[in-house]
Amino acid sequence: MRTLVRELKEKVGQEVTLYLTLEVLRDQKHLQFILGHDKSGTIQLVIPKSKVQNHEEIGQLLTGSTFIAQGLIVEAKQSKTFGLEMQVERIEIMSKSQAWPITEESSIDLRFDYRVVDLKSAKSQLMLKLRSAFEAGCREYLYSKEMTEIHTPKLMGTASESGSQVFRVEYFGSYAYLAQSNQFFKEAAVASGLEGVFEIAPVFRAEASHSTRHLTEFTGLDVEFAWCFEVHEVMKLEEEMLIHALSKLEPFVEKVKEIYGIELTTKPTVRYLSLDEAKDILKEKGFKLGKTQDLPDEGERILYEILGTDLIFVHDYPIAKRPFYHMWDRENGTTKSFDLIFKGIEITSGAIREHRLDVVSQQTLEKGVSLESVSYYLDNFKYGCAPHGGFGLGIERVIAKLLGLSSVKEASFMPRDPDRLTP
Ligand code: AMO
């Protein structure tokens, strides 16, 4: 029966079986020392050559090799693995690793070429676990709001948001498009009568960008819910979701400090600003933006530098900068929309949507989009749809900022960018 490393404190004086991966091996005249780990911790093994027949084969093992070890757990004050070690009686080798082609110091490109090895590093392991816990925290909050998780198609007959940034793939003698957003579908789910829905799924963007904030495939957390009327209701829900999810990362604080050398944000500070207010703050620092201008990436970063607030909700973007499906406020020339900036980078766009067929049709035309090209989307509103709003969040951007990663690519399991489709 398998014992986990974290259970060994209760096993002193007992024979146990461990399933391990080799970290380091030291081969001496009469003894071999191995540091091996499982998912729960690392333990030192001592192998007396006189007792273990296959010690020569063991001596050839390299980092990453996997094996099953049987032996006695004993106290050993000098052992760095919490004062315990195993006196090995038997080792059964499961797989022999070749020499690793990368180290933590290798270039980011080489590390991505060998992502399968890079994922074995303590940094990658922690990133993957933290990411999973963050998503679980968001899910937990959204379920508590009685929302339903949905899974929408990623193959589409037409481009989901706009003609650019879309991947076209061959589809039985014709073409299909990879979804750049689940906007149409999540609103269809609300129109169906589900009052709150969410999805955590891949989003495809054919952006020929080599920046540190863009992937061609990222993971979107999309939320949409009925019976909300003002953009503050949408922002509040997202704020609560993030505060809940980040608080759930508390158990990672120490490990993140040890492995990444940074303080993990589990209690973020929050601020709300209209876009005009944000521009005024930037103006004081000599960063001038016109009335209908958006915040450029640089502006987001500087705003964070000035305010020092983790989560900055910026609302009321001009009609000129927002799509036809947002609710417009014609009097002010703005939309009931927002962006959320986390530690200097946009992680979310959201809005109250226009649910009235005549109004959304008019806005579609004013944006120069033909009604025909969005006829399926407009069907959402032809047969009755409650007022609603929602947002889309990029998971990799959140994780990259939480861990101080150099690029969103490092927060992706196997990143996809204009130059990378493998491994
Ligand atoms: P938007 O296009 O702003 O909004 O996307 C939402 C969020 O997704 C993330 N994101 C990206 N992450 C990595 N690589 C990319 N290329 C990339 N592009 C976007 C960002 C961004 O804030 N339908 C709307 C959402 C809504 O209104 O509900 C939408 O897709 O974090």
mmCIF file of N, CA and C and ligand atoms in Angstrom, residues 161 165 180-183 186 203 205 207 213-220 222-224 322-323 325-326 338-340 346-351 353 389-398 408, ligand 1:
data_model
loop_
_atom_site.group_PDB
_atom_site.id
_atom_site.type_symbol
_atom_site.label_atom_id
_atom_site.label_comp_id
_atom_site.label_asym_id
_atom_site.label_seq_id
_atom_site.Cartn_x
_atom_site.Cartn_y
_atom_site.Cartn_z
ATOM 1 N N GLU A 161 -17.027 38.356 -32.579
ATOM 2 C CA GLU A 161 -17.117 39.776 -32.210
ATOM 3 C C GLU A 161 -16.850 40.705 -33.391
ATOM 4 N N GLN A 165 -8.911 39.502 -35.952
ATOM 5 C CA GLN A 165 -8.519 38.677 -34.790
ATOM 6 C C GLN A 165 -9.192 37.322 -34.754
ATOM 7 N N GLN A 180 -13.800 33.912 -30.639
ATOM 8 C CA GLN A 180 -12.929 34.904 -29.968
ATOM 9 C C GLN A 180 -13.592 35.363 -28.689
ATOM 10 N N SER A 181 -14.802 34.892 -28.451
ATOM 11 C CA SER A 181 -15.569 35.310 -27.275
ATOM 12 C C SER A 181 -16.824 34.454 -27.250
ATOM 13 N N ASN A 182 -17.361 34.229 -26.032
ATOM 14 C CA ASN A 182 -18.631 33.488 -25.974
ATOM 15 C C ASN A 182 -19.796 34.457 -25.758
ATOM 16 N N GLN A 183 -19.568 35.713 -26.151
ATOM 17 C CA GLN A 183 -20.550 36.774 -25.894
ATOM 18 C C GLN A 183 -21.971 36.387 -26.331
ATOM 19 N N LYS A 186 -23.326 33.338 -24.170
ATOM 20 C CA LYS A 186 -23.669 33.552 -22.749
ATOM 21 C C LYS A 186 -24.922 34.399 -22.633
ATOM 22 N N VAL A 203 -10.371 30.782 -25.262
ATOM 23 C CA VAL A 203 -10.781 31.895 -26.129
ATOM 24 C C VAL A 203 -9.661 32.049 -27.150
ATOM 25 N N ARG A 205 -7.758 34.221 -30.141
ATOM 26 C CA ARG A 205 -7.586 35.555 -30.741
ATOM 27 C C ARG A 205 -6.408 35.514 -31.712
ATOM 28 N N GLU A 207 -4.276 37.442 -32.794
ATOM 29 C CA GLU A 207 -3.557 38.706 -32.636
ATOM 30 C C GLU A 207 -2.088 38.451 -32.902
ATOM 31 N N ARG A 213 1.396 40.408 -22.767
ATOM 32 C CA ARG A 213 0.030 40.296 -22.255
ATOM 33 C C ARG A 213 -0.920 39.576 -23.210
ATOM 34 N N HIS A 214 -0.398 39.111 -24.354
ATOM 35 C CA HIS A 214 -1.278 38.462 -25.334
ATOM 36 C C HIS A 214 -0.899 37.019 -25.627
ATOM 37 N N LEU A 215 -1.914 36.189 -25.682
ATOM 38 C CA LEU A 215 -1.780 34.809 -26.150
ATOM 39 C C LEU A 215 -2.745 34.668 -27.333
ATOM 40 N N THR A 216 -2.536 33.691 -28.189
ATOM 41 C CA THR A 216 -3.522 33.471 -29.255
ATOM 42 C C THR A 216 -4.627 32.538 -28.772
ATOM 43 N N GLU A 217 -4.342 31.809 -27.688
ATOM 44 C CA GLU A 217 -5.381 31.032 -27.015
ATOM 45 C C GLU A 217 -5.206 31.274 -25.524
ATOM 46 N N PHE A 218 -6.236 31.819 -24.890
ATOM 47 C CA PHE A 218 -6.158 32.012 -23.438
ATOM 48 C C PHE A 218 -7.410 31.433 -22.794
ATOM 49 N N THR A 219 -7.418 31.430 -21.458
ATOM 50 C CA THR A 219 -8.583 30.895 -20.751
ATOM 51 C C THR A 219 -9.429 32.059 -20.252
ATOM 52 N N GLY A 220 -10.646 32.098 -20.721
ATOM 53 C CA GLY A 220 -11.559 33.170 -20.313
ATOM 54 C C GLY A 220 -12.498 32.687 -19.226
ATOM 55 N N ASP A 222 -15.969 33.819 -18.156
ATOM 56 C CA ASP A 222 -17.061 34.697 -18.598
ATOM 57 C C ASP A 222 -18.265 34.537 -17.699
ATOM 58 N N VAL A 223 -18.845 35.659 -17.327
ATOM 59 C CA VAL A 223 -20.021 35.657 -16.445
ATOM 60 C C VAL A 223 -21.097 36.509 -17.097
ATOM 61 N N GLU A 224 -22.344 36.092 -16.985
ATOM 62 C CA GLU A 224 -23.461 36.897 -17.496
ATOM 63 C C GLU A 224 -24.656 36.641 -16.595
ATOM 64 N N ARG A 322 -16.714 51.427 -27.597
ATOM 65 C CA ARG A 322 -17.361 50.193 -27.141
ATOM 66 C C ARG A 322 -18.273 49.600 -28.220
ATOM 67 N N PRO A 323 -18.520 48.301 -28.183
ATOM 68 C CA PRO A 323 -19.286 47.671 -29.268
ATOM 69 C C PRO A 323 -20.782 47.973 -29.227
ATOM 70 N N TYR A 325 -23.259 46.147 -28.738
ATOM 71 C CA TYR A 325 -24.129 45.398 -27.825
ATOM 72 C C TYR A 325 -24.103 45.924 -26.389
ATOM 73 N N HIS A 326 -23.260 46.910 -26.102
ATOM 74 C CA HIS A 326 -23.284 47.528 -24.764
ATOM 75 C C HIS A 326 -24.465 48.494 -24.655
ATOM 76 N N PHE A 338 -17.281 48.820 -18.319
ATOM 77 C CA PHE A 338 -16.083 49.024 -17.488
ATOM 78 C C PHE A 338 -14.942 48.125 -17.943
ATOM 79 N N ASP A 339 -13.761 48.505 -17.490
ATOM 80 C CA ASP A 339 -12.567 47.649 -17.564
ATOM 81 C C ASP A 339 -12.068 47.514 -16.136
ATOM 82 N N LEU A 340 -11.439 46.395 -15.847
ATOM 83 C CA LEU A 340 -10.833 46.243 -14.527
ATOM 84 C C LEU A 340 -9.325 46.093 -14.708
ATOM 85 N N GLU A 346 -5.020 45.401 -17.726
ATOM 86 C CA GLU A 346 -6.461 45.115 -17.867
ATOM 87 C C GLU A 346 -6.689 43.611 -17.776
ATOM 88 N N ILE A 347 -7.565 43.216 -16.857
ATOM 89 C CA ILE A 347 -7.889 41.784 -16.756
ATOM 90 C C ILE A 347 -9.324 41.496 -17.171
ATOM 91 N N THR A 348 -10.145 42.537 -17.288
ATOM 92 C CA THR A 348 -11.566 42.331 -17.571
ATOM 93 C C THR A 348 -12.160 43.464 -18.382
ATOM 94 N N SER A 349 -13.110 43.102 -19.262
ATOM 95 C CA SER A 349 -14.049 44.072 -19.827
ATOM 96 C C SER A 349 -15.432 43.590 -19.457
ATOM 97 N N GLY A 350 -16.337 44.517 -19.215
ATOM 98 C CA GLY A 350 -17.702 44.106 -18.892
ATOM 99 C C GLY A 350 -18.664 45.232 -19.154
ATOM 100 N N ALA A 351 -19.958 44.921 -19.066
ATOM 101 C CA ALA A 351 -20.964 45.948 -19.351
ATOM 102 C C ALA A 351 -22.367 45.456 -19.040
ATOM 103 N N ARG A 353 -25.705 45.040 -21.011
ATOM 104 C CA ARG A 353 -25.955 44.854 -22.450
ATOM 105 C C ARG A 353 -27.261 45.544 -22.843
ATOM 106 N N GLY A 389 -26.250 41.833 -17.694
ATOM 107 C CA GLY A 389 -24.893 42.343 -17.864
ATOM 108 C C GLY A 389 -23.903 41.246 -17.523
ATOM 109 N N GLY A 390 -22.644 41.523 -17.747
ATOM 110 C CA GLY A 390 -21.643 40.492 -17.438
ATOM 111 C C GLY A 390 -20.252 40.978 -17.752
ATOM 112 N N PHE A 391 -19.327 40.069 -17.647
ATOM 113 C CA PHE A 391 -17.924 40.439 -17.897
ATOM 114 C C PHE A 391 -17.117 39.233 -18.352
ATOM 115 N N GLY A 392 -15.950 39.512 -18.916
ATOM 116 C CA GLY A 392 -15.009 38.467 -19.327
ATOM 117 C C GLY A 392 -13.655 38.762 -18.706
ATOM 118 N N LEU A 393 -13.060 37.749 -18.082
ATOM 119 C CA LEU A 393 -11.770 37.935 -17.390
ATOM 120 C C LEU A 393 -10.743 36.966 -17.977
ATOM 121 N N GLY A 394 -9.519 37.447 -18.170
ATOM 122 C CA GLY A 394 -8.445 36.592 -18.678
ATOM 123 C C GLY A 394 -7.668 35.994 -17.514
ATOM 124 N N ILE A 395 -7.784 34.669 -17.354
ATOM 125 C CA ILE A 395 -7.180 34.009 -16.181
ATOM 126 C C ILE A 395 -5.653 34.184 -16.160
ATOM 127 N N GLU A 396 -5.005 34.018 -17.312
ATOM 128 C CA GLU A 396 -3.528 34.062 -17.324
ATOM 129 C C GLU A 396 -3.009 35.412 -16.860
ATOM 130 N N ARG A 397 -3.761 36.481 -17.200
ATOM 131 C CA ARG A 397 -3.298 37.817 -16.777
ATOM 132 C C ARG A 397 -3.340 37.943 -15.253
ATOM 133 N N VAL A 398 -4.379 37.389 -14.643
ATOM 134 C CA VAL A 398 -4.490 37.465 -13.179
ATOM 135 C C VAL A 398 -3.333 36.697 -12.533
ATOM 136 N N VAL A 408 2.279 36.709 -19.624
ATOM 137 C CA VAL A 408 1.099 35.843 -19.423
ATOM 138 C C VAL A 408 1.387 34.417 -19.902
HETATM 139 P P1 AMO B 1 -12.220 41.431 -24.047
HETATM 140 O O1 AMO B 1 -11.929 41.316 -25.497
HETATM 141 O O2 AMO B 1 -11.790 42.717 -23.391
HETATM 142 O O3 AMO B 1 -13.789 41.306 -23.767
HETATM 143 O O4 AMO B 1 -11.563 40.210 -23.282
HETATM 144 C C1 AMO B 1 -11.784 40.003 -21.896
HETATM 145 C C2 AMO B 1 -10.464 39.764 -21.171
HETATM 146 O O5 AMO B 1 -9.771 38.678 -21.761
HETATM 147 C C3 AMO B 1 -8.361 38.862 -21.633
HETATM 148 N N1 AMO B 1 -7.731 38.858 -22.955
HETATM 149 C C4 AMO B 1 -6.577 38.227 -23.245
HETATM 150 N N2 AMO B 1 -5.731 37.512 -22.490
HETATM 151 C C5 AMO B 1 -4.638 36.976 -23.083
HETATM 152 N N3 AMO B 1 -4.370 37.109 -24.406
HETATM 153 C C6 AMO B 1 -5.194 37.838 -25.212
HETATM 154 N N4 AMO B 1 -4.932 37.932 -26.522
HETATM 155 C C7 AMO B 1 -6.357 38.431 -24.636
HETATM 156 N N5 AMO B 1 -7.382 39.177 -25.127
HETATM 157 C C8 AMO B 1 -8.199 39.426 -24.101
HETATM 158 C C9 AMO B 1 -8.164 40.191 -20.950
HETATM 159 C C10 AMO B 1 -9.473 40.914 -21.248
HETATM 160 O O6 AMO B 1 -9.756 41.900 -20.299
HETATM 161 N N6 AMO B 1 -16.963 39.799 -24.684
HETATM 162 C C11 AMO B 1 -16.104 40.673 -23.921
HETATM 163 C C12 AMO B 1 -16.268 40.455 -22.417
HETATM 164 C C13 AMO B 1 -17.615 40.920 -21.883
HETATM 165 O O7 AMO B 1 -18.000 42.068 -22.143
HETATM 166 O O8 AMO B 1 -18.263 40.127 -21.178
HETATM 167 C C14 AMO B 1 -14.641 40.387 -24.292
HETATM 168 O O9 AMO B 1 -14.291 39.385 -24.872
HETATM 169 O O10 AMO B 1 -8.014 39.941 -19.560
#
